[in-house]
PDB file of C-alpha atoms and ligand atoms in Angstrom:
ATOM      1  CA  MET F1204       3.349  -9.984  17.625  1.00 66.00           C
ATOM      2  CA  THR F1205       2.221  -6.657  16.515  1.00 85.00           C
ATOM      3  CA  ASP F1206      -1.239  -5.267  17.594  1.00 94.00           C
ATOM      4  CA  VAL F1207      -3.630  -3.941  15.063  1.00 98.00           C
ATOM      5  CA  TYR F1208      -6.817  -2.053  15.732  1.00 98.00           C
ATOM      6  CA  LEU F1209     -10.194  -3.551  13.982  1.00 98.00           C
ATOM      7  CA  ASN F1210     -13.532  -2.191  14.385  1.00 98.00           C
ATOM      8  CA  GLY F1211     -13.279  -1.220  18.392  1.00 97.00           C
ATOM      9  CA  GLN F1212     -10.546  -4.283  19.118  1.00 97.00           C
ATOM     10  CA  PHE F1213      -6.921  -4.000  19.768  1.00 98.00           C
ATOM     11  CA  LEU F1214      -5.885  -7.350  18.502  1.00 97.00           C
ATOM     12  CA  PRO F1215      -2.851  -9.686  17.406  1.00 97.00           C
ATOM     13  CA  LEU F1216      -2.115  -9.429  13.348  1.00 97.00           C
ATOM     14  CA  ASP F1217      -2.592 -12.738  12.340  1.00 96.00           C
ATOM     15  CA  GLU F1218      -6.104 -12.531  14.195  1.00 97.00           C
ATOM     16  CA  ALA F1219      -7.377  -9.822  12.588  1.00 98.00           C
ATOM     17  CA  CYS F1220      -9.838 -10.937   9.740  1.00 98.00           C
ATOM     18  CA  ILE F1221     -12.901  -9.259   7.627  1.00 97.00           C
ATOM     19  CA  PRO F1222     -15.741 -10.670   5.632  1.00 98.00           C
ATOM     20  CA  VAL F1223     -14.886 -11.234   2.234  1.00 97.00           C
ATOM     21  CA  LEU F1224     -18.291  -9.201   1.168  1.00 98.00           C
ATOM     22  CA  ASP F1225     -16.471  -6.111   2.397  1.00 98.00           C
ATOM     23  CA  ARG F1226     -16.481  -3.375  -0.145  1.00 98.00           C
ATOM     24  CA  GLY F1227     -12.718  -2.396   0.563  1.00 98.00           C
ATOM     25  CA  PHE F1228     -11.767  -6.152  -0.700  1.00 98.00           C
ATOM     26  CA  LEU F1229     -14.510  -6.142  -3.647  1.00 98.00           C
ATOM     27  CA  PHE F1230     -14.325  -2.792  -4.932  1.00 98.00           C
ATOM     28  CA  GLY F1231     -11.513  -0.788  -3.439  1.00 98.00           C
ATOM     29  CA  ASP F1232     -14.397   1.343  -1.694  1.00 98.00           C
ATOM     30  CA  GLY F1233     -12.359   3.577   1.034  1.00 98.00           C
ATOM     31  CA  VAL F1234      -9.999   5.650   1.997  1.00 99.00           C
ATOM     32  CA  TYR F1235      -6.735   5.617   4.162  1.00 98.00           C
ATOM     33  CA  GLU F1236      -3.894   7.689   5.958  1.00 98.00           C
ATOM     34  CA  VAL F1237      -0.632   7.029   6.590  1.00 98.00           C
ATOM     35  CA  ILE F1238       0.475   9.137   9.869  1.00 98.00           C
ATOM     36  CA  PRO F1239       4.143   8.888  11.181  1.00 98.00           C
ATOM     37  CA  ALA F1240       5.156   8.866  14.461  1.00 98.00           C
ATOM     38  CA  TYR F1241       8.303  10.188  15.684  1.00 98.00           C
ATOM     39  CA  GLY F1242       9.571   9.409  19.503  1.00 97.00           C
ATOM     40  CA  ARG F1243       5.819   8.069  19.809  1.00 97.00           C
ATOM     41  CA  ARG F1244       4.219  11.081  19.130  1.00 98.00           C
ATOM     42  CA  LEU F1245       1.966  11.345  15.997  1.00 98.00           C
ATOM     43  CA  PHE F1246       3.037  14.015  13.631  1.00 98.00           C
ATOM     44  CA  ARG F1247       0.768  16.203  12.099  1.00 98.00           C
ATOM     45  CA  LEU F1248      -2.198  14.185  13.381  1.00 98.00           C
ATOM     46  CA  HIS F1249      -4.778  17.026  13.252  1.00 98.00           C
ATOM     47  CA  GLU F1250      -3.822  17.853   9.827  1.00 98.00           C
ATOM     48  CA  HIS F1251      -4.136  14.029   8.595  1.00 98.00           C
ATOM     49  CA  LEU F1252      -7.291  13.544  10.246  1.00 98.00           C
ATOM     50  CA  GLN F1253      -8.712  16.671   8.603  1.00 98.00           C
ATOM     51  CA  ARG F1254      -8.136  14.956   5.311  1.00 98.00           C
ATOM     52  CA  LEU F1255      -9.208  12.145   6.539  1.00 98.00           C
ATOM     53  CA  GLN F1256     -12.638  13.526   7.230  1.00 98.00           C
ATOM     54  CA  ARG F1257     -12.588  15.470   3.341  1.00 98.00           C
ATOM     55  CA  SER F1258     -11.872  12.043   1.864  1.00 98.00           C
ATOM     56  CA  LEU F1259     -14.551  10.370   3.422  1.00 98.00           C
ATOM     57  CA  SER F1260     -17.038  13.155   3.121  1.00 98.00           C
ATOM     58  CA  GLU F1261     -16.280  12.746  -0.665  1.00 98.00           C
ATOM     59  CA  VAL F1262     -16.674   9.563  -0.977  1.00 98.00           C
ATOM     60  CA  ARG F1263     -19.973   9.497   1.216  1.00 98.00           C
ATOM     61  CA  ILE F1264     -18.236   7.142   4.047  1.00 98.00           C
ATOM     62  CA  PRO F1265     -20.142   8.376   7.235  1.00 97.00           C
ATOM     63  CA  GLU F1266     -17.214   9.068   9.768  1.00 97.00           C
ATOM     64  CA  PRO F1267     -16.625   6.185  12.182  1.00 98.00           C
ATOM     65  CA  LEU F1268     -14.670   8.332  14.903  1.00 98.00           C
ATOM     66  CA  ASP F1269     -14.378  11.959  15.850  1.00 98.00           C
ATOM     67  CA  GLU F1270     -11.145  13.527  16.057  1.00 98.00           C
ATOM     68  CA  THR F1271     -10.549  12.844  19.699  1.00 98.00           C
ATOM     69  CA  GLY F1272     -12.204   9.122  19.517  1.00 98.00           C
ATOM     70  CA  TRP F1273      -9.049   8.702  16.199  1.00 98.00           C
ATOM     71  CA  ALA F1274      -6.424  10.509  18.515  1.00 98.00           C
ATOM     72  CA  GLY F1275      -6.655   7.892  21.266  1.00 98.00           C
ATOM     73  CA  VAL F1276      -6.998   4.705  19.128  1.00 98.00           C
ATOM     74  CA  LEU F1277      -4.126   5.955  17.503  1.00 98.00           C
ATOM     75  CA  GLN F1278      -2.208   6.768  20.222  1.00 98.00           C
ATOM     76  CA  ARG F1279      -2.960   3.649  21.846  1.00 98.00           C
ATOM     77  CA  LEU F1280      -1.873   1.501  18.878  1.00 98.00           C
ATOM     78  CA  VAL F1281       1.496   3.428  18.824  1.00 98.00           C
ATOM     79  CA  ASP F1282       2.205   3.076  22.581  1.00 98.00           C
ATOM     80  CA  ARG F1283       0.860  -0.684  22.064  1.00 97.00           C
ATOM     81  CA  ASN F1284       3.900  -1.666  18.976  1.00 97.00           C
ATOM     82  CA  GLU F1285       7.651  -1.856  18.757  1.00 95.00           C
ATOM     83  CA  GLY F1286       9.744   1.017  17.731  1.00 96.00           C
ATOM     84  CA  GLU F1287      10.246   4.757  18.977  1.00 97.00           C
ATOM     85  CA  ASP F1288       9.377   6.227  15.059  1.00 98.00           C
ATOM     86  CA  GLN F1289       6.322   4.086  13.797  1.00 98.00           C
ATOM     87  CA  SER F1290       4.320   4.327  10.851  1.00 98.00           C
ATOM     88  CA  VAL F1291       0.432   4.309  11.167  1.00 98.00           C
ATOM     89  CA  TYR F1292      -1.802   2.883   8.433  1.00 98.00           C
ATOM     90  CA  LEU F1293      -5.199   3.226   8.750  1.00 98.00           C
ATOM     91  CA  GLN F1294      -7.735   2.321   6.263  1.00 98.00           C
ATOM     92  CA  VAL F1295     -11.859   2.912   6.488  1.00 99.00           C
ATOM     93  CA  THR F1296     -13.971   0.769   4.081  1.00 98.00           C
ATOM     94  CA  ARG F1297     -17.665   0.818   3.135  1.00 98.00           C
ATOM     95  CA  GLY F1298     -17.989  -2.225   5.026  1.00 98.00           C
ATOM     96  CA  VAL F1299     -20.334  -5.405   4.215  1.00 98.00           C
ATOM     97  CA  LEU F1300     -23.337  -4.885   2.110  1.00 98.00           C
ATOM     98  CA  PRO F1301     -25.564  -7.784   1.836  1.00 96.00           C
ATOM     99  CA  LYS F1302     -25.176  -8.003  -2.122  1.00 95.00           C
ATOM    100  CA  ARG F1303     -22.162  -7.491  -4.243  1.00 97.00           C
ATOM    101  CA  ASP F1304     -23.956  -4.293  -6.317  1.00 97.00           C
ATOM    102  CA  HIS F1305     -21.900  -1.037  -6.933  1.00 98.00           C
ATOM    103  CA  ALA F1306     -24.805   1.293  -5.392  1.00 97.00           C
ATOM    104  CA  PHE F1307     -24.562   1.690  -1.791  1.00 97.00           C
ATOM    105  CA  GLY F1308     -27.593   4.312  -1.367  1.00 95.00           C
ATOM    106  CA  GLY F1309     -30.000   3.768   1.484  1.00 93.00           C
ATOM    107  CA  GLN F1310     -28.475   1.000   2.991  1.00 95.00           C
ATOM    108  CA  ASP F1311     -27.196   0.961   6.495  1.00 96.00           C
ATOM    109  CA  ILE F1312     -23.582   1.191   6.330  1.00 97.00           C
ATOM    110  CA  HIS F1313     -20.975   0.428   9.110  1.00 98.00           C
ATOM    111  CA  PRO F1314     -17.779   1.195   7.893  1.00 98.00           C
ATOM    112  CA  THR F1315     -15.188  -1.189   8.344  1.00 98.00           C
ATOM    113  CA  VAL F1316     -11.985   0.592  10.262  1.00 98.00           C
ATOM    114  CA  PHE F1317      -8.545  -0.851  10.733  1.00 98.00           C
ATOM    115  CA  ALA F1318      -5.070   0.398  11.837  1.00 98.00           C
ATOM    116  CA  MET F1319      -1.837  -0.683  12.153  1.00 98.00           C
ATOM    117  CA  SER F1320       1.463   0.533  13.253  1.00 98.00           C
ATOM    118  CA  THR F1321       5.279  -0.643  11.891  1.00 97.00           C
ATOM    119  CA  PRO F1322       8.557   0.270  12.789  1.00 97.00           C
ATOM    120  CA  LEU F1323       9.738   3.201  10.854  1.00 98.00           C
ATOM    121  CA  ASN F1324      13.489   3.401   9.867  1.00 96.00           C
ATOM    122  CA  PRO F1325      14.775   7.078   9.171  1.00 94.00           C
ATOM    123  CA  PRO F1326      15.679   7.094   5.300  1.00 96.00           C
ATOM    124  CA  ASP F1327      18.752   5.940   4.275  1.00 97.00           C
ATOM    125  CA  PRO F1328      21.415   8.481   4.228  1.00 97.00           C
ATOM    126  CA  ALA F1329      22.782   7.935   0.744  1.00 97.00           C
ATOM    127  CA  ILE F1330      19.338   9.060  -0.362  1.00 98.00           C
ATOM    128  CA  ALA F1331      19.942  12.635   0.732  1.00 98.00           C
ATOM    129  CA  GLU F1332      23.916  12.578  -0.383  1.00 98.00           C
ATOM    130  CA  GLN F1333      23.143  11.387  -3.439  1.00 98.00           C
ATOM    131  CA  GLY F1334      19.767  11.802  -4.786  1.00 98.00           C
ATOM    132  CA  VAL F1335      17.601   9.294  -6.463  1.00 98.00           C
ATOM    133  CA  ALA F1336      16.557   8.398 -10.463  1.00 98.00           C
ATOM    134  CA  ALA F1337      13.185   9.461 -11.555  1.00 98.00           C
ATOM    135  CA  VAL F1338      11.104   8.867 -14.529  1.00 98.00           C
ATOM    136  CA  THR F1339       8.293  10.717 -16.442  1.00 98.00           C
ATOM    137  CA  LEU F1340       4.937   8.579 -17.167  1.00 98.00           C
ATOM    138  CA  ASP F1341       1.830   9.726 -17.639  1.00 98.00           C
ATOM    139  CA  ASP F1342      -0.639  10.198 -15.323  1.00 98.00           C
ATOM    140  CA  ILE F1343      -3.047   7.205 -15.758  1.00 98.00           C
ATOM    141  CA  ARG F1344      -5.384   8.140 -12.883  1.00 98.00           C
ATOM    142  CA  TRP F1345      -8.584   9.296 -12.671  1.00 98.00           C
ATOM    143  CA  GLN F1346      -9.548  12.954 -11.864  1.00 98.00           C
ATOM    144  CA  SER F1347     -10.437  12.865  -7.880  1.00 98.00           C
ATOM    145  CA  CYS F1348      -6.351  12.498  -6.798  1.00 98.00           C
ATOM    146  CA  HIS F1349      -7.299  14.819  -4.106  1.00 98.00           C
ATOM    147  CA  ILE F1350      -9.037  11.904  -2.143  1.00 98.00           C
ATOM    148  CA  LYS F1351      -6.917   9.341  -0.758  1.00 98.00           C
ATOM    149  CA  ALA F1352      -8.087   6.574  -1.996  1.00 98.00           C
ATOM    150  CA  ILE F1353      -7.273   2.785  -1.325  1.00 98.00           C
ATOM    151  CA  THR F1354      -7.797   1.838  -4.929  1.00 98.00           C
ATOM    152  CA  LEU F1355      -4.319   2.494  -6.154  1.00 98.00           C
ATOM    153  CA  LEU F1356      -4.126   0.205  -9.240  1.00 98.00           C
ATOM    154  CA  PRO F1357      -2.597   3.177 -11.170  1.00 98.00           C
ATOM    155  CA  ASN F1358      -0.257   4.476  -8.710  1.00 98.00           C
ATOM    156  CA  VAL F1359       0.856   0.549  -7.798  1.00 98.00           C
ATOM    157  CA  LEU F1360       1.489   0.418 -11.905  1.00 98.00           C
ATOM    158  CA  LEU F1361       3.272   3.378 -12.231  1.00 98.00           C
ATOM    159  CA  ARG F1362       5.628   2.809  -9.143  1.00 98.00           C
ATOM    160  CA  GLN F1363       6.616  -0.770 -10.472  1.00 98.00           C
ATOM    161  CA  GLN F1364       7.316   0.662 -13.965  1.00 98.00           C
ATOM    162  CA  ALA F1365       9.803   3.240 -12.572  1.00 98.00           C
ATOM    163  CA  ILE F1366      11.479   0.564 -10.506  1.00 98.00           C
ATOM    164  CA  ASP F1367      11.459  -1.586 -13.833  1.00 98.00           C
ATOM    165  CA  ALA F1368      13.172   1.166 -15.338  1.00 98.00           C
ATOM    166  CA  GLY F1369      15.807   1.699 -12.486  1.00 98.00           C
ATOM    167  CA  ALA F1370      14.543   4.522 -10.877  1.00 98.00           C
ATOM    168  CA  ALA F1371      13.067   5.209  -7.566  1.00 98.00           C
ATOM    169  CA  GLU F1372       9.598   7.212  -8.539  1.00 98.00           C
ATOM    170  CA  ALA F1373       7.460   7.895 -11.375  1.00 98.00           C
ATOM    171  CA  ILE F1374       6.764  11.376 -11.827  1.00 98.00           C
ATOM    172  CA  LEU F1375       3.185  11.706 -13.362  1.00 98.00           C
ATOM    173  CA  ILE F1376       2.507  13.856 -16.476  1.00 98.00           C
ATOM    174  CA  ARG F1377      -1.013  14.932 -17.404  1.00 98.00           C
ATOM    175  CA  GLN F1378      -1.821  17.476 -20.284  1.00 97.00           C
ATOM    176  CA  GLY F1379       2.024  18.651 -20.248  1.00 98.00           C
ATOM    177  CA  GLN F1380       1.871  19.210 -16.763  1.00 98.00           C
ATOM    178  CA  ALA F1381       3.691  17.656 -13.959  1.00 98.00           C
ATOM    179  CA  THR F1382       1.245  16.911 -11.242  1.00 98.00           C
ATOM    180  CA  GLU F1383       3.000  14.911  -8.417  1.00 98.00           C
ATOM    181  CA  GLY F1384       5.003  11.358  -8.006  1.00 98.00           C
ATOM    182  CA  ALA F1385       3.035   8.293  -7.814  1.00 98.00           C
ATOM    183  CA  ALA F1386       2.998   8.374  -4.037  1.00 98.00           C
ATOM    184  CA  SER F1387       4.745  11.565  -3.336  1.00 98.00           C
ATOM    185  CA  ASN F1388       4.109  15.205  -4.251  1.00 98.00           C
ATOM    186  CA  LEU F1389       6.889  17.158  -6.341  1.00 99.00           C
ATOM    187  CA  PHE F1390       8.859  20.367  -5.863  1.00 99.00           C
ATOM    188  CA  VAL F1391      11.183  22.413  -8.267  1.00 98.00           C
ATOM    189  CA  VAL F1392      13.851  25.031  -7.340  1.00 98.00           C
ATOM    190  CA  ARG F1393      14.472  27.493 -10.132  1.00 97.00           C
ATOM    191  CA  ASP F1394      16.884  30.397  -9.367  1.00 97.00           C
ATOM    192  CA  GLY F1395      16.387  30.030  -5.355  1.00 97.00           C
ATOM    193  CA  VAL F1396      12.775  29.866  -5.586  1.00 98.00           C
ATOM    194  CA  ILE F1397      10.738  26.388  -4.138  1.00 98.00           C
ATOM    195  CA  GLU F1398       8.097  25.652  -6.136  1.00 98.00           C
ATOM    196  CA  THR F1399       5.154  23.179  -5.908  1.00 98.00           C
ATOM    197  CA  PRO F1400       2.246  22.511  -8.262  1.00 98.00           C
ATOM    198  CA  PRO F1401      -1.196  24.339  -6.749  1.00 98.00           C
ATOM    199  CA  LYS F1402      -3.732  21.944  -4.726  1.00 98.00           C
ATOM    200  CA  GLY F1403      -6.694  20.370  -6.780  1.00 98.00           C
ATOM    201  CA  PRO F1404      -8.641  17.653  -8.103  1.00 98.00           C
ATOM    202  CA  LEU F1405      -5.429  16.408 -10.111  1.00 98.00           C
ATOM    203  CA  LEU F1406      -3.131  15.606  -6.993  1.00 98.00           C
ATOM    204  CA  LEU F1407      -2.900  14.293  -3.412  1.00 98.00           C
ATOM    205  CA  PRO F1408      -2.482  17.479  -0.856  1.00 98.00           C
ATOM    206  CA  GLY F1409       0.284  16.131   0.652  1.00 98.00           C
ATOM    207  CA  ILE F1410       1.071  16.723   4.675  1.00 98.00           C
ATOM    208  CA  THR F1411       4.788  16.839   4.011  1.00 98.00           C
ATOM    209  CA  ARG F1412       4.217  19.163   1.020  1.00 98.00           C
ATOM    210  CA  ASP F1413       2.482  21.625   3.274  1.00 98.00           C
ATOM    211  CA  LEU F1414       5.023  21.328   6.056  1.00 98.00           C
ATOM    212  CA  VAL F1415       8.251  22.218   3.481  1.00 98.00           C
ATOM    213  CA  LEU F1416       6.040  25.223   2.243  1.00 98.00           C
ATOM    214  CA  GLU F1417       5.490  26.152   6.013  1.00 98.00           C
ATOM    215  CA  LEU F1418       8.881  25.452   7.314  1.00 98.00           C
ATOM    216  CA  ALA F1419      10.258  27.590   3.891  1.00 98.00           C
ATOM    217  CA  THR F1420       7.685  30.589   4.748  1.00 97.00           C
ATOM    218  CA  ALA F1421       8.791  30.654   8.287  1.00 97.00           C
ATOM    219  CA  GLN F1422      12.378  30.638   7.306  1.00 96.00           C
ATOM    220  CA  GLY F1423      11.960  33.453   4.757  1.00 97.00           C
ATOM    221  CA  LEU F1424      12.989  30.951   1.959  1.00 98.00           C
ATOM    222  CA  PRO F1425      11.208  32.372  -1.147  1.00 98.00           C
ATOM    223  CA  ALA F1426       8.372  29.430  -2.066  1.00 98.00           C
ATOM    224  CA  ARG F1427       4.946  29.572  -3.995  1.00 98.00           C
ATOM    225  CA  GLU F1428       2.464  27.602  -5.453  1.00 98.00           C
ATOM    226  CA  ALA F1429       3.002  27.448  -9.415  1.00 98.00           C
ATOM    227  CA  ASP F1430       2.159  24.821 -12.514  1.00 98.00           C
ATOM    228  CA  ILE F1431       4.954  22.815 -13.510  1.00 98.00           C
ATOM    229  CA  PRO F1432       5.010  22.159 -17.291  1.00 98.00           C
ATOM    230  CA  VAL F1433       7.068  19.376 -18.125  1.00 98.00           C
ATOM    231  CA  GLU F1434       9.927  21.760 -20.019  1.00 97.00           C
ATOM    232  CA  ARG F1435       9.844  23.825 -16.521  1.00 97.00           C
ATOM    233  CA  LEU F1436      10.562  20.219 -14.876  1.00 98.00           C
ATOM    234  CA  ARG F1437      13.106  19.352 -17.216  1.00 98.00           C
ATOM    235  CA  ASP F1438      15.365  22.625 -16.748  1.00 96.00           C
ATOM    236  CA  ALA F1439      14.932  22.901 -12.889  1.00 98.00           C
ATOM    237  CA  ASP F1440      17.990  23.450 -10.895  1.00 98.00           C
ATOM    238  CA  GLU F1441      16.682  20.966  -8.212  1.00 98.00           C
ATOM    239  CA  VAL F1442      13.627  18.491  -8.210  1.00 99.00           C
ATOM    240  CA  TRP F1443      12.474  16.699  -5.050  1.00 99.00           C
ATOM    241  CA  LEU F1444       9.692  14.645  -3.968  1.00 98.00           C
ATOM    242  CA  THR F1445       8.344  14.514  -0.596  1.00 98.00           C
ATOM    243  CA  SER F1446       6.019  11.962   1.747  1.00 98.00           C
ATOM    244  CA  SER F1447       5.165  10.992   5.061  1.00 98.00           C
ATOM    245  CA  THR F1448       7.356   8.201   5.339  1.00 96.00           C
ATOM    246  CA  ARG F1449      10.146   9.221   2.782  1.00 97.00           C
ATOM    247  CA  GLU F1450      10.470  12.646   3.748  1.00 98.00           C
ATOM    248  CA  ILE F1451      12.318  15.096   1.300  1.00 98.00           C
ATOM    249  CA  VAL F1452      14.053  13.164  -1.699  1.00 98.00           C
ATOM    250  CA  PRO F1453      16.314  14.847  -4.567  1.00 98.00           C
ATOM    251  CA  VAL F1454      15.896  13.701  -7.948  1.00 98.00           C
ATOM    252  CA  THR F1455      19.081  13.797  -9.379  1.00 98.00           C
ATOM    253  CA  ARG F1456      18.451  11.846 -12.809  1.00 98.00           C
ATOM    254  CA  LEU F1457      15.276  12.805 -14.458  1.00 98.00           C
ATOM    255  CA  ASP F1458      14.482  10.355 -17.659  1.00 98.00           C
ATOM    256  CA  GLY F1459      18.600   9.201 -17.664  1.00 98.00           C
ATOM    257  CA  VAL F1460      19.677  13.043 -17.502  1.00 98.00           C
ATOM    258  CA  PRO F1461      21.250  15.058 -14.444  1.00 98.00           C
ATOM    259  CA  VAL F1462      19.247  17.591 -12.502  1.00 98.00           C
ATOM    260  CA  GLY F1463      21.173  20.642 -12.163  1.00 97.00           C
ATOM    261  CA  ASP F1464      24.535  19.474 -11.772  1.00 96.00           C
ATOM    262  CA  GLY F1465      23.456  15.712 -10.645  1.00 98.00           C
ATOM    263  CA  GLN F1466      23.794  16.466  -6.964  1.00 98.00           C
ATOM    264  CA  PRO F1467      21.266  17.466  -4.316  1.00 98.00           C
ATOM    265  CA  GLY F1468      21.263  20.900  -4.441  1.00 98.00           C
ATOM    266  CA  PRO F1469      21.843  23.434  -1.579  1.00 98.00           C
ATOM    267  CA  VAL F1470      18.280  24.570  -1.001  1.00 98.00           C
ATOM    268  CA  PHE F1471      17.690  20.809  -0.626  1.00 98.00           C
ATOM    269  CA  ARG F1472      20.217  20.495   1.726  1.00 98.00           C
ATOM    270  CA  ARG F1473      18.515  23.436   3.686  1.00 98.00           C
ATOM    271  CA  MET F1474      15.359  21.894   3.632  1.00 98.00           C
ATOM    272  CA  HIS F1475      16.343  18.548   5.045  1.00 98.00           C
ATOM    273  CA  ARG F1476      18.175  20.209   7.843  1.00 98.00           C
ATOM    274  CA  LEU F1477      14.765  21.822   8.706  1.00 98.00           C
ATOM    275  CA  TYR F1478      12.827  18.928   8.313  1.00 98.00           C
ATOM    276  CA  GLN F1479      15.046  17.396  10.575  1.00 98.00           C
ATOM    277  CA  ASP F1480      15.107  19.929  13.194  1.00 97.00           C
ATOM    278  CA  TYR F1481      11.534  19.843  13.021  1.00 98.00           C
ATOM    279  CA  LYS F1482      11.226  16.017  13.653  1.00 97.00           C
ATOM    280  CA  ASP F1483      13.576  16.707  16.427  1.00 97.00           C
ATOM    281  CA  ALA F1484      10.945  18.979  17.619  1.00 97.00           C
ATOM    282  CA  VAL F1485       8.202  16.614  17.722  1.00 96.00           C
ATOM    283  CA  ARG F1486      10.146  13.884  19.674  1.00 96.00           C
ATOM    284  CA  ARG F1487      10.715  16.313  22.314  1.00 95.00           C
ATOM    285  CA  GLY F1488       7.051  17.570  22.128  1.00 94.00           C
ATOM    286  CA  GLU F1489       7.995  20.945  21.319  1.00 95.00           C
ATOM    287  CA  ALA F1490       5.862  20.873  18.044  1.00 92.00           C
ATOM    288  CA  ASP F1491       3.660  18.298  16.302  1.00 90.00           C
TER     289      ASP F1491
HETATM  290  N1  PMP I2059       0.615  12.166  -3.707  1.00 67.56           N
HETATM  291  C1  PMP I2059       0.302  10.589  -3.717  1.00 67.56           C
HETATM  292  C2  PMP I2059      -0.410  10.111  -4.743  1.00 67.56           C
HETATM  293  C3  PMP I2059       0.652  10.035  -2.377  1.00 67.56           C
HETATM  294  O1  PMP I2059       0.531   8.628  -2.478  1.00 67.56           O
HETATM  295  C4  PMP I2059       1.579  10.591  -1.200  1.00 67.56           C
HETATM  296  C5  PMP I2059       1.545   9.468   0.030  1.00 67.56           C
HETATM  297  N2  PMP I2059       0.924   8.586  -0.059  1.00 67.56           N
HETATM  298  C6  PMP I2059       1.417  11.642  -1.519  1.00 67.56           C
HETATM  299  C7  PMP I2059       1.429  12.517  -2.791  1.00 67.56           C
HETATM  300  C8  PMP I2059       2.569  12.866  -0.098  1.00 67.56           C
HETATM  301  O2  PMP I2059       1.476  12.779   1.102  1.00 67.56           O
HETATM  302  P1  PMP I2059       2.058  12.593   2.209  1.00 67.56           P
HETATM  303  O3  PMP I2059       3.048  13.867   2.192  1.00 67.56           O
HETATM  304  O4  PMP I2059       0.918  12.941   3.080  1.00 67.56           O
HETATM  305  O5  PMP I2059       2.525  11.476   2.659  1.00 67.56           O
END
């Protein structure tokens, strides 16, 4: 049985309950993080906790724990649960207020803090060998996509629409620009140069995205932040999607048309190797 963390306690999953007046339940009023652990070591923890802190401050939820507090709780959670590699999900909501009212000002806020961890299986090797299909869809989300809000209804519907179309992910288009996936960041490769859209309110600042840029720079691979108009996406040599649990995914068909020669490209293969080496260094305690 999985042990989860809820408001200061570790307890079995089926004993963890929250009140129905929790604003996470009523309004989707909360933020979250997903943090992998490799060899039971939390991956890029500082970066994830910094993003959490930024999300909390943007939505005006008081920080329930400081970085040392979080690190202690999450490491204990990983130590108690199964699997050398795990995926930690944590969520902070604005908690319970006595009356269902959109506004929350002037009231005592006691955030609800929940975290759970599940075994993290390595991505199916067939994905790196063959790639996946993606479709472009209109970005129907709000204007604050940099906040990692639990309010994910547009993302949920977009991902399902992609699956229904026989694809693995939706690449979102806003005013002619490709921003990111429904639950991933976007990269293209053109003439050997790796490109990803610059950070801003229209996309989530992905931790994997930043690591890919960091690894590219460290290895002297040309990489830059640049807007990706949809035409540039369509004639890219390579398209990749990144996220903490799926890592780097090559897109080999876009809206039914092959990307490049329809196979994962050479720059992807290089970056995939670098990423795997980095995870191994984390497992050995030589990186984080
Ligand atoms: N964009 C969106 C909308 C996401 O949901 C995610 C994954 N949660 C990402 C990007 C990738 O972020 P990360 O690399 O931090 O997992």
